[in-house]
PDB file of C-alpha atoms in Angstrom:
ATOM      1  CA  MET P   1      33.999   1.470   6.520  1.00  0.00           C
ATOM      2  CA  GLU P   2      36.041  -1.915   6.445  1.00  0.00           C
ATOM      3  CA  GLU P   3      35.862  -4.116   3.259  1.00  0.00           C
ATOM      4  CA  ARG P   4      34.397  -6.956   5.193  1.00  0.00           C
ATOM      5  CA  ASP P   5      31.551  -4.516   6.496  1.00  0.00           C
ATOM      6  CA  LEU P   6      31.006  -3.467   2.969  1.00  0.00           C
ATOM      7  CA  ASN P   7      30.910  -6.785   1.689  1.00  0.00           C
ATOM      8  CA  LEU P   8      28.329  -7.891   4.495  1.00  0.00           C
ATOM      9  CA  ILE P   9      26.244  -4.786   3.699  1.00  0.00           C
ATOM     10  CA  SER P  10      26.129  -5.732   0.006  1.00  0.00           C
ATOM     11  CA  GLY P  11      24.892  -9.033   0.938  1.00  0.00           C
ATOM     12  CA  LEU P  12      22.228  -7.710   3.210  1.00  0.00           C
ATOM     13  CA  LEU P  13      21.111  -4.825   0.947  1.00  0.00           C
ATOM     14  CA  PRO P  14      18.727  -6.787  -1.237  1.00  0.00           C
ATOM     15  CA  SER P  15      16.484  -7.881   1.692  1.00  0.00           C
ATOM     16  CA  ASN P  16      16.830  -4.838   4.009  1.00  0.00           C
ATOM     17  CA  PRO P  17      15.167  -1.673   2.999  1.00  0.00           C
ATOM     18  CA  GLU P  18      16.173   0.129   6.079  1.00  0.00           C
ATOM     19  CA  LEU P  19      19.635  -0.588   5.186  1.00  0.00           C
ATOM     20  CA  GLN P  20      19.272   0.350   1.741  1.00  0.00           C
ATOM     21  CA  SER P  21      17.839   3.747   2.923  1.00  0.00           C
ATOM     22  CA  LEU P  22      20.637   4.333   5.308  1.00  0.00           C
ATOM     23  CA  MET P  23      23.311   3.724   2.613  1.00  0.00           C
ATOM     24  CA  LYS P  24      21.910   6.124   0.324  1.00  0.00           C
ATOM     25  CA  GLU P  25      21.609   8.643   3.058  1.00  0.00           C
ATOM     26  CA  HIS P  26      25.128   7.878   4.235  1.00  0.00           C
ATOM     27  CA  GLN P  27      26.666   8.495   0.744  1.00  0.00           C
ATOM     28  CA  GLU P  28      24.659  11.596   0.090  1.00  0.00           C
ATOM     29  CA  LEU P  29      25.716  13.065   3.463  1.00  0.00           C
ATOM     30  CA  GLU P  30      29.403  12.096   2.654  1.00  0.00           C
ATOM     31  CA  ARG P  31      28.984  13.910  -0.811  1.00  0.00           C
ATOM     32  CA  LYS P  32      27.857  17.029   1.030  1.00  0.00           C
ATOM     33  CA  ILE P  33      30.516  16.991   3.538  1.00  0.00           C
ATOM     34  CA  ASP P  34      33.223  16.317   0.970  1.00  0.00           C
ATOM     35  CA  ASP P  35      31.789  19.449  -1.031  1.00  0.00           C
ATOM     36  CA  LEU P  36      32.248  21.642   2.001  1.00  0.00           C
ATOM     37  CA  ASP P  37      35.693  20.322   2.596  1.00  0.00           C
ATOM     38  CA  ARG P  38      36.763  21.223  -0.876  1.00  0.00           C
ATOM     39  CA  LYS P  39      36.119  24.975  -0.098  1.00  0.00           C
ATOM     40  CA  ALA P  40      39.095  27.009   0.976  1.00  0.00           C
ATOM     41  CA  PHE P  41      36.994  28.972   3.540  1.00  0.00           C
ATOM     42  CA  LEU P  42      33.700  28.173   5.364  1.00  0.00           C
ATOM     43  CA  SER P  43      31.345  30.739   6.481  1.00  0.00           C
ATOM     44  CA  GLU P  44      30.006  30.249  10.106  1.00  0.00           C
ATOM     45  CA  ASP P  45      26.759  29.070   8.687  1.00  0.00           C
ATOM     46  CA  GLU P  46      28.642  26.371   6.685  1.00  0.00           C
ATOM     47  CA  LYS P  47      30.629  25.280   9.706  1.00  0.00           C
ATOM     48  CA  VAL P  48      27.539  24.501  11.391  1.00  0.00           C
ATOM     49  CA  GLU P  49      25.888  22.820   8.756  1.00  0.00           C
ATOM     50  CA  LYS P  50      29.157  20.752   8.248  1.00  0.00           C
ATOM     51  CA  LYS P  51      28.915  19.774  11.911  1.00  0.00           C
ATOM     52  CA  ARG P  52      25.202  19.027  11.589  1.00  0.00           C
ATOM     53  CA  LEU P  53      25.802  16.788   8.538  1.00  0.00           C
ATOM     54  CA  GLN P  54      28.656  14.998  10.423  1.00  0.00           C
ATOM     55  CA  LYS P  55      26.387  14.238  13.149  1.00  0.00           C
ATOM     56  CA  LEU P  56      23.462  12.895  11.031  1.00  0.00           C
ATOM     57  CA  LYS P  57      26.197  10.750   9.123  1.00  0.00           C
ATOM     58  CA  LEU P  58      27.333   9.429  12.522  1.00  0.00           C
ATOM     59  CA  ARG P  59      24.047   8.598  13.708  1.00  0.00           C
ATOM     60  CA  GLY P  60      23.242   6.653  10.391  1.00  0.00           C
ATOM     61  CA  ARG P  61      26.535   4.952  10.790  1.00  0.00           C
ATOM     62  CA  ASP P  62      25.814   3.689  14.157  1.00  0.00           C
ATOM     63  CA  ARG P  63      22.412   2.347  12.974  1.00  0.00           C
ATOM     64  CA  ILE P  64      23.986   0.536  10.035  1.00  0.00           C
ATOM     65  CA  GLU P  65      26.507  -0.877  12.821  1.00  0.00           C
ATOM     66  CA  GLU P  66      23.451  -2.296  14.725  1.00  0.00           C
ATOM     67  CA  ILE P  67      22.012  -3.797  11.777  1.00  0.00           C
ATOM     68  CA  ILE P  68      25.095  -5.673  10.542  1.00  0.00           C
ATOM     69  CA  LYS P  69      26.415  -6.641  13.897  1.00  0.00           C
ATOM     70  CA  PRO P  70      24.245  -9.965  14.320  1.00  0.00           C
ATOM     71  CA  HIS P  71      25.524 -11.026  10.885  1.00  0.00           C
ATOM     72  CA  ARG P  72      29.150 -10.867  11.625  1.00  0.00           C
ATOM     73  CA  ASN P  73      30.948 -14.017  12.173  1.00  0.00           C
TER      74      ASN P  73
END
């Protein structure tokens, strides 16, 4: 995310429980994906799981974008 978006999100977090939840989920998904990326080899199940996590992360990112879009200048 861009720095201006992160600053905007930081300002909106205290008053937006949905955004708080989405950011927490986004960070957790990112951590799980990073854990898989650190492996030298992924099993087929792990490859499928990584794709699933990436899709969830993207869906969450899209929703975060919807929330912050009206607050951009």
